[in-house]
Coordinates of C-alpha atoms and ligand atoms in Angstrom, one line a residue:
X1 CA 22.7 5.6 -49.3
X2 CA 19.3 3.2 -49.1
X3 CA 19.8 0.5 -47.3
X4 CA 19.7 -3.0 -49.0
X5 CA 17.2 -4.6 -47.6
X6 CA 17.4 -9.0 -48.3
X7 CA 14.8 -11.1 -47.9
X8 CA 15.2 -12.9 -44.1
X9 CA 15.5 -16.5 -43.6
X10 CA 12.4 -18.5 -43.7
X11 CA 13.6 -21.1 -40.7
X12 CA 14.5 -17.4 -38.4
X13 CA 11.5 -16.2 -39.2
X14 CA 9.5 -19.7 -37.9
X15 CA 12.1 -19.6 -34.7
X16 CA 11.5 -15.9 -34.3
X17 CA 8.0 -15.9 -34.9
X18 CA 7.5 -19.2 -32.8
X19 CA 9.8 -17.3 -29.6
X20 CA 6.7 -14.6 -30.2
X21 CA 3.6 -16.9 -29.8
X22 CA 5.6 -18.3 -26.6
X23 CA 5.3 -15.0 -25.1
X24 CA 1.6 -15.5 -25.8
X25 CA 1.8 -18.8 -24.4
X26 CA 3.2 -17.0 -20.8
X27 CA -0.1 -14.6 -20.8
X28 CA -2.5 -17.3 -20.7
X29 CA -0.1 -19.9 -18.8
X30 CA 0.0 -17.0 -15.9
X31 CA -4.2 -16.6 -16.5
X32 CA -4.3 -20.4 -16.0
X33 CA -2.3 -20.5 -13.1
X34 CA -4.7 -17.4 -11.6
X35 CA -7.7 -19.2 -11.9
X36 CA -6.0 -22.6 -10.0
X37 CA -5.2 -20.2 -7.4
X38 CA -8.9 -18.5 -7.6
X39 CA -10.4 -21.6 -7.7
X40 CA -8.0 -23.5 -4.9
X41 CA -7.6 -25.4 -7.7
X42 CA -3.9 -26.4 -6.5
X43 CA -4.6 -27.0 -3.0
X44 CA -7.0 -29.2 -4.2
X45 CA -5.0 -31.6 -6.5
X46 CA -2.6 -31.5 -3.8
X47 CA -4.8 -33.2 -1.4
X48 CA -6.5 -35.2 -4.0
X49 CA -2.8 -37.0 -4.7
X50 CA -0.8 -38.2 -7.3
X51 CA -2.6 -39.6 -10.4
X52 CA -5.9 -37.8 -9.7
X53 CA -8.8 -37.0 -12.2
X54 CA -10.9 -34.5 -13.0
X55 CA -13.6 -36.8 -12.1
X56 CA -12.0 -36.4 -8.3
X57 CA -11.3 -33.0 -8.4
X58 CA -14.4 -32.3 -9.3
X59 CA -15.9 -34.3 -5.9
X60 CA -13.8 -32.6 -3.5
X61 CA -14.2 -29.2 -5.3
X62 CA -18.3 -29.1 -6.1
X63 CA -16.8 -27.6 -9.5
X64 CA -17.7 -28.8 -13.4
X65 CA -15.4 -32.1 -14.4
X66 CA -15.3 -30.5 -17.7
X67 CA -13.8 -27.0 -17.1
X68 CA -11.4 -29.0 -15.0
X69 CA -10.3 -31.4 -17.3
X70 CA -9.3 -28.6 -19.3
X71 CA -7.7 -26.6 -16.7
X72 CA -5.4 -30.2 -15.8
X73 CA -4.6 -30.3 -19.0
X74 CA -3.5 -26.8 -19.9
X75 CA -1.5 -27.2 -16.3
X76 CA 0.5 -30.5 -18.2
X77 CA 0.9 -28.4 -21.3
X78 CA 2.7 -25.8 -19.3
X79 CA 4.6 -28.2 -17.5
X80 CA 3.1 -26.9 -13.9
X81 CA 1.4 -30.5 -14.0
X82 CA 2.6 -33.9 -14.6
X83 CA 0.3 -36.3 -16.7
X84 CA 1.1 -39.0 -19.7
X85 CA -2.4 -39.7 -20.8
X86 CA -4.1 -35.9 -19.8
X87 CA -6.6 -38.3 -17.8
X88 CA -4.3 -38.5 -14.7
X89 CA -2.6 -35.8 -12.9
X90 CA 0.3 -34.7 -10.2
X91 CA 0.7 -31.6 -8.6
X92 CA 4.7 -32.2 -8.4
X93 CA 6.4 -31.7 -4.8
X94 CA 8.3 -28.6 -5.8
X95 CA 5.1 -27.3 -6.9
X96 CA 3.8 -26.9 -2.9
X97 CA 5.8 -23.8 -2.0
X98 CA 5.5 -22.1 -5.0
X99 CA 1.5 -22.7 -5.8
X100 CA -0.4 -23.5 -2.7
X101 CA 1.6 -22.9 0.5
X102 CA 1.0 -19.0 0.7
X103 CA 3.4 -18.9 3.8
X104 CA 6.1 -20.4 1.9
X105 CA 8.5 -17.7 0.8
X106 CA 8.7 -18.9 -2.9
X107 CA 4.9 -18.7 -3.0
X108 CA 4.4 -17.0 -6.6
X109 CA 0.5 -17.6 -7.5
X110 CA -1.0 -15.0 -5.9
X111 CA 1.3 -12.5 -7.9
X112 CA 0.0 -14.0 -11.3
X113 CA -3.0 -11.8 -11.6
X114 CA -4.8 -10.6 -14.9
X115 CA -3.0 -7.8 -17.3
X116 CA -3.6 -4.5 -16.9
X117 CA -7.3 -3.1 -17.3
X118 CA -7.6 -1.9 -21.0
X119 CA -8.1 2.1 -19.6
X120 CA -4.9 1.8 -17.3
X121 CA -2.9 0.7 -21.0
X122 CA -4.6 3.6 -22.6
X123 CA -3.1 5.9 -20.1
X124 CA 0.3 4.1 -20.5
X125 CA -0.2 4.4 -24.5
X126 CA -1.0 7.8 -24.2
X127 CA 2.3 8.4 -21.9
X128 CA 4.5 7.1 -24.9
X129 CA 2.6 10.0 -27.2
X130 CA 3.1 12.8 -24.1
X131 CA 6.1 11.5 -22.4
X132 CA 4.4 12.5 -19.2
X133 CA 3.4 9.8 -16.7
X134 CA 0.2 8.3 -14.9
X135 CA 0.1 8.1 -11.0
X136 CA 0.2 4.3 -8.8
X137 CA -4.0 5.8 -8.4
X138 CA -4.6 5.3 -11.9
X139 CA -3.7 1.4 -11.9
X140 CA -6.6 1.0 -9.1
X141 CA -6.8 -1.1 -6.1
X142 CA -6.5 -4.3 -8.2
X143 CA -3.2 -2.7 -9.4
X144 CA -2.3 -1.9 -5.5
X145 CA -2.9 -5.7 -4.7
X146 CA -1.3 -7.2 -7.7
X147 CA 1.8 -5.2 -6.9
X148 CA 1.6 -6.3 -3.2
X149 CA 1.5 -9.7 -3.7
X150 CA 4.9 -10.1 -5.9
X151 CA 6.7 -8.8 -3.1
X152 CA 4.7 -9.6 0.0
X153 CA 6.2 -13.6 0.4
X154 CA 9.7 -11.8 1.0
X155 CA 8.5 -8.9 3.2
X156 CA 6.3 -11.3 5.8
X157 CA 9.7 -14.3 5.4
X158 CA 13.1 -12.5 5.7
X159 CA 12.3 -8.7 7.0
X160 CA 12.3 -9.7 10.5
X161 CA 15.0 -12.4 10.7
X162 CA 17.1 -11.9 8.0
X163 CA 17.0 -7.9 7.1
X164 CA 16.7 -6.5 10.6
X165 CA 19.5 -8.1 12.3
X166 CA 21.5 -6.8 9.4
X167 CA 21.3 -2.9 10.4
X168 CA 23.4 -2.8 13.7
X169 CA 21.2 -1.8 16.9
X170 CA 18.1 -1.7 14.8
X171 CA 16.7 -4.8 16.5
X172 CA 17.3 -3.6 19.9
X173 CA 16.0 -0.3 19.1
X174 CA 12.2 -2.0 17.5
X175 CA 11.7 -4.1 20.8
X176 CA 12.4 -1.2 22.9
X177 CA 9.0 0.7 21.3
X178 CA 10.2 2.6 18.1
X179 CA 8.9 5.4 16.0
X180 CA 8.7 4.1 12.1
X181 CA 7.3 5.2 9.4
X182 CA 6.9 3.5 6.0
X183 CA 6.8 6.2 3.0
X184 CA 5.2 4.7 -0.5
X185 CA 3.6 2.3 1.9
X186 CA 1.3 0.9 -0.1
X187 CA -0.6 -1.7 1.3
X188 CA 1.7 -1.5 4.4
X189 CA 2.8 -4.7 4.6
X190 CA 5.7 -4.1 5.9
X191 CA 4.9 -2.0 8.8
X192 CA 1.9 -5.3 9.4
X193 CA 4.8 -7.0 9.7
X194 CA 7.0 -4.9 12.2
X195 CA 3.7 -3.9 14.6
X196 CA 3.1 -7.9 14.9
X197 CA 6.8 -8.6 15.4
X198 CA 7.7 -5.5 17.7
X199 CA 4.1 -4.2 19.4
X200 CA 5.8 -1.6 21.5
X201 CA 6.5 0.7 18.5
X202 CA 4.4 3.6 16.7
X203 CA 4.0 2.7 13.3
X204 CA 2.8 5.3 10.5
X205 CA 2.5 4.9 6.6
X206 CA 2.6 7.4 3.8
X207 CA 1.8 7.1 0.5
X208 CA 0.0 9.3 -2.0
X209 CA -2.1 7.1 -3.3
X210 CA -5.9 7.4 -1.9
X211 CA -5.9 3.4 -3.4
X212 CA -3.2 2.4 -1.9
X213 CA -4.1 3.7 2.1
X214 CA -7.4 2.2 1.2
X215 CA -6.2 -1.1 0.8
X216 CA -4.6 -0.5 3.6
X217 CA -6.9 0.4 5.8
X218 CA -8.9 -2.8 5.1
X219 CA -5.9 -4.6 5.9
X220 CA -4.6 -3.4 9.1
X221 CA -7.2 -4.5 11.2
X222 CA -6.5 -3.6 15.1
X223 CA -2.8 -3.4 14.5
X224 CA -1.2 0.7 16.0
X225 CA -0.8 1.5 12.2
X226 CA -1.8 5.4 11.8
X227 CA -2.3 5.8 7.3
X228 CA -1.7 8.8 6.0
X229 CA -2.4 9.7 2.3
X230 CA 0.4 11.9 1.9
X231 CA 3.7 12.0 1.4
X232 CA 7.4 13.3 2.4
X233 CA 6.1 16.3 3.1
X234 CA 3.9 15.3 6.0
X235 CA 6.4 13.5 7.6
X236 CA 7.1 15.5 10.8
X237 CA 10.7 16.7 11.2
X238 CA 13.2 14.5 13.1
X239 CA 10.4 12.2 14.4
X240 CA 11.3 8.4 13.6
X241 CA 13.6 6.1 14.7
X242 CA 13.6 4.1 11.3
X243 CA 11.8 5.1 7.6
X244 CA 11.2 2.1 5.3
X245 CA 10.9 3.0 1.5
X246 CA 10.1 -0.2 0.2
X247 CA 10.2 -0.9 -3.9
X248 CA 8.8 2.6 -4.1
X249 CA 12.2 5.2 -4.3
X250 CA 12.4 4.3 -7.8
X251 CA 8.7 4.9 -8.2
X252 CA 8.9 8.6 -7.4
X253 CA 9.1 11.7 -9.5
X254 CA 11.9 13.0 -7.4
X255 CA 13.5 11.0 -5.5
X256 CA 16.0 13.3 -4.9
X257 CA 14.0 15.8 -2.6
X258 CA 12.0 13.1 -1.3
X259 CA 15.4 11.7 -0.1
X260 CA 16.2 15.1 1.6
X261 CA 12.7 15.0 3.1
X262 CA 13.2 11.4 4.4
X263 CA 16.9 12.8 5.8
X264 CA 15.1 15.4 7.7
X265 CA 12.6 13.6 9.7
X266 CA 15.6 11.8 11.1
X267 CA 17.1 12.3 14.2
X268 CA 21.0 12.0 14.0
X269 CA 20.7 8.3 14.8
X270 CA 18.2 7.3 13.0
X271 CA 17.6 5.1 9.8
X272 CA 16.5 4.8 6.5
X273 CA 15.9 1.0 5.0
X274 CA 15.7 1.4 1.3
X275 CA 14.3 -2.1 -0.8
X276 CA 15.0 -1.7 -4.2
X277 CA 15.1 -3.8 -7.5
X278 CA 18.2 -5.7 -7.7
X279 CA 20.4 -4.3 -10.4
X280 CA 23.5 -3.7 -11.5
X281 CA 23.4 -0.4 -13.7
X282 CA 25.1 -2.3 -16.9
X283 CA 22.3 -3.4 -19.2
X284 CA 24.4 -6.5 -20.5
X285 CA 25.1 -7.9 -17.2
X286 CA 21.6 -7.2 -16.2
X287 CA 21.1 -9.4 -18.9
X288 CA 22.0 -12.3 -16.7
X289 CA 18.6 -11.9 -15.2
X290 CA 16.2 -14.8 -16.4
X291 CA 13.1 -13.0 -15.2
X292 CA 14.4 -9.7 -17.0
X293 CA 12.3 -8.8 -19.4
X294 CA 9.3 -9.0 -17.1
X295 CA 11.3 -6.4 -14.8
X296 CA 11.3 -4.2 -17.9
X297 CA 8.0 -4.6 -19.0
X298 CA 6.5 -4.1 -15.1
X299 CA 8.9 -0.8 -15.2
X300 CA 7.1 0.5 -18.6
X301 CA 3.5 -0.2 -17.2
X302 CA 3.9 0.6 -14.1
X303 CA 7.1 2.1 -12.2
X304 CA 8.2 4.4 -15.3
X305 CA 4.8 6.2 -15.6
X306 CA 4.4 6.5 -11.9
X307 CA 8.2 8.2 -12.0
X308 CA 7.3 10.9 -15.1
X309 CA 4.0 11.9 -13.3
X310 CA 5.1 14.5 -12.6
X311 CA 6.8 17.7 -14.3
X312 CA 10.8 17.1 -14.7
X313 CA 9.8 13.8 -13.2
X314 CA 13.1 11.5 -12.7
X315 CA 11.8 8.7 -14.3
X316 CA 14.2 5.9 -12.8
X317 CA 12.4 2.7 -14.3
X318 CA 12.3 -0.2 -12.7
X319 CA 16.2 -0.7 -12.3
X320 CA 16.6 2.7 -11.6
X321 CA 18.6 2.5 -8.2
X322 CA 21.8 0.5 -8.5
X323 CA 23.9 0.1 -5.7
X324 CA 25.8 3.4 -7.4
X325 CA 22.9 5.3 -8.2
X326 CA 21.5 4.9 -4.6
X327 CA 25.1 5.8 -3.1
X328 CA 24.5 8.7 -5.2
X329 CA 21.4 10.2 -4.3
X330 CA 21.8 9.4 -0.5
X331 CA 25.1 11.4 -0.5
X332 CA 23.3 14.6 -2.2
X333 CA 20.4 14.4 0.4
X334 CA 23.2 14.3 3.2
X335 CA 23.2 11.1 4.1
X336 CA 26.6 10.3 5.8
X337 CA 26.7 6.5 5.3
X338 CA 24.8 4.5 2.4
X339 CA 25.7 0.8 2.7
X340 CA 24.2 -2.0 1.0
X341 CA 22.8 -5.5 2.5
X342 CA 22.6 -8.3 0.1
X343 CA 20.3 -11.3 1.6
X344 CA 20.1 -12.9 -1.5
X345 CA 16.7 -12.0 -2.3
X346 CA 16.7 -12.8 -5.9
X347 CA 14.4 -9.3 -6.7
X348 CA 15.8 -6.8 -4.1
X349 CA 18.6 -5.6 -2.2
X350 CA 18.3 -3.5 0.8
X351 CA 20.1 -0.3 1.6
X352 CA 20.8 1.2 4.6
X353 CA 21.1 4.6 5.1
X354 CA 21.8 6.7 7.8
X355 CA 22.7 10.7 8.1
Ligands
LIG401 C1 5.5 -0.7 -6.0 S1 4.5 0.2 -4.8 C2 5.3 -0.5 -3.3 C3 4.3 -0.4 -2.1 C4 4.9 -1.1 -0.9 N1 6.0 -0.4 -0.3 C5 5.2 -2.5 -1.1 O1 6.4 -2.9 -0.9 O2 4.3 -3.3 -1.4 C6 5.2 1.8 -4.8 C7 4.4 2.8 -4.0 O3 5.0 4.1 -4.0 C8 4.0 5.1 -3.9 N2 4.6 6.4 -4.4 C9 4.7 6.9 -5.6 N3 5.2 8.1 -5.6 C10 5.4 8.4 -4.3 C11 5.9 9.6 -3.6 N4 6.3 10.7 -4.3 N5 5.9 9.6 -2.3 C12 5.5 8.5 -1.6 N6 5.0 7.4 -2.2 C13 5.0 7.3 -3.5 C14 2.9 4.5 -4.8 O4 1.7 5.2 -4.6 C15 3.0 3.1 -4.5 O5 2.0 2.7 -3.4

């Protein structure tokens, strides 16, 4: 039988079409908010003070009054920036940690970087037409960066004294002069971290991505980090104290050998800290999540492709590993005990597994 099809309501479409153009909006909003951080534009008007012009910005920046006048007003549009007239302007106090202090751990500007390069969305278009992915090298070391900096003011803020202390002995064990290694390292933050926090140790990171180590590499500076491009498979047998898999597992074409691998270059007491997106495994109460539909959309450009790059590729997603999922696929690769801790990182939980 056809389906009747009746004409929809003029005032839904406006809402519905308005709801689109504010998706829009977001796109430039977050390219707005990449050139203030570019530019220094925030730490500027933050030193400038409340009720500041272009006309001053401009003086303690050497940039064009005009272009900034702009900018300030595109920031009040958005709401980032407070102004009646669009001649004054005031970077807000709860604006500090989140746009110019890049210790802070709610700093969020650096992770508003430009969309995806138009060849890295061809490959993803292409992907929906093939149903096979495109590897983490494909998005380039813009793409290795950009990813980096959404989860790097976590990583430097609460691995050391909030994660850590959570995995019994672990501490002790890192001050004593460990063996770790960090597989889907990326830009190895998170071993930067440890070898500043615990020098004694031997520190190695493994990814597959020739972009990714790059990065690295530039980034390590004189820290005992060795880079690897490889992956599980180089890891020698039973050789580390503690494996970090950071917002990666889910990444992977198959995560279930690669969790075998990681259980065999374990000794009997050692450990694997998992970081993975925070989610529940029940779309509707996923739903909860305000920042949702960005997890989805990062998990179709990015996480999803990198997860089907491979033949029978897993393809997790994004919210691939829920606390059951992960229980799962820990117990398969003989992993005695899979616990979870919750630090109430609003992205990530952690998981600690151990054989
Ligand atoms: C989202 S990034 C996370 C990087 C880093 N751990 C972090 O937290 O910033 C995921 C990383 O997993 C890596 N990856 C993908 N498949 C992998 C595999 N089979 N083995 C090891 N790493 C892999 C990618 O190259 C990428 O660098």
């Amino acid at each position: 039988m056809r389906r009747m099809e009746t004409a929809p309501d003029p005032d839904r479409v406006k809402a519905y079409a308005l709801a689109v153009w504010q998706h829009k909006q977001g796109e430039l909003v977050a390219l707005m908010a990449h050139l203030g951080d570019r530019l220094d534009l925030y730490t500027a008007l933050h030193a400038s003070g409340p009720g500041s012009t272009a006309e001053q910005l401009a003086q303690r920046t050497g940039l064009d009054a005009r272009f900034l006048k702009e900018w300030l007003r595109a920031q009040a549009a958005a709401g980032l920036v407070q102004s009646d007239d669009g001649e004054s302007f005031t970077l807000p106090a709860e604006a500090v940690p989140v746009l110019v202090d890049r210790e802070a751990r709610t700093f969020a500007a650096g992770a508003l970087t430009p969309p995806l390069p138009p060849s890295v969305l061809d490959g993803v278009a292409e992907a929906f037409r093939t149903g096979s992915g495109v590897l983490y090298d494909r998005l380039g070391a813009e793409g290795a960066r950009r990813i980096a900096a959404m989860g790097d003011p976590w990583t430097r803020t609460a691995l050391v004294p909030e994660v850590l202390p959570r995995v019994d002995g672990l501490v002790e064990r890192l001050h004593a002069g460990a063996d770790v290694a960090d597989l889907g390292c990326g830009t190895a933050l998170a071993l930067r971290v440890l070898a500043e926090a615990f020098p004694g140790g031997r520190y190695h990171g493994y990814d597959p991505s020739s972009v990714a180590i790059g990065a690295a590499r530039e980034l390590v500076g004189d820290l005992p980090i060795e880079l690897h491009v490889a992956g599980v498979r180089a890891m020698p047998e039973g050789a580390f104290d503690l494996v970090l898999t950071f917002d990666a597992l889910h990444d992977m074409a198959h995560p279930d050998r690669v969790a075998a691998g990681v259980r065999q270059t374990l000794p009997d007491d050692g450990v694997w800290l998992v970081k993975e997106v925070r989610s529940s495994g029940d779309f509707a109460r996923d739903r909860r999540n305000p920042v949702l539909a960005m997890l989805y959309g990062l998990s179709v450009t990015t996480c999803l492709p990198s997860g089907l790059s491979e033949r029978g590729g897993a393809g997790l997603g994004t919210l691939g590993l829920p606390p059951q999922a992960m229980e799962e696929l820990g117990r398969e690769a003989g992993f005695g005990s899979v616990e979870q801790i919750d630090i109430r990182e609003p992205a990530n939980v952690y998981y600690v597994l151990r054989p």
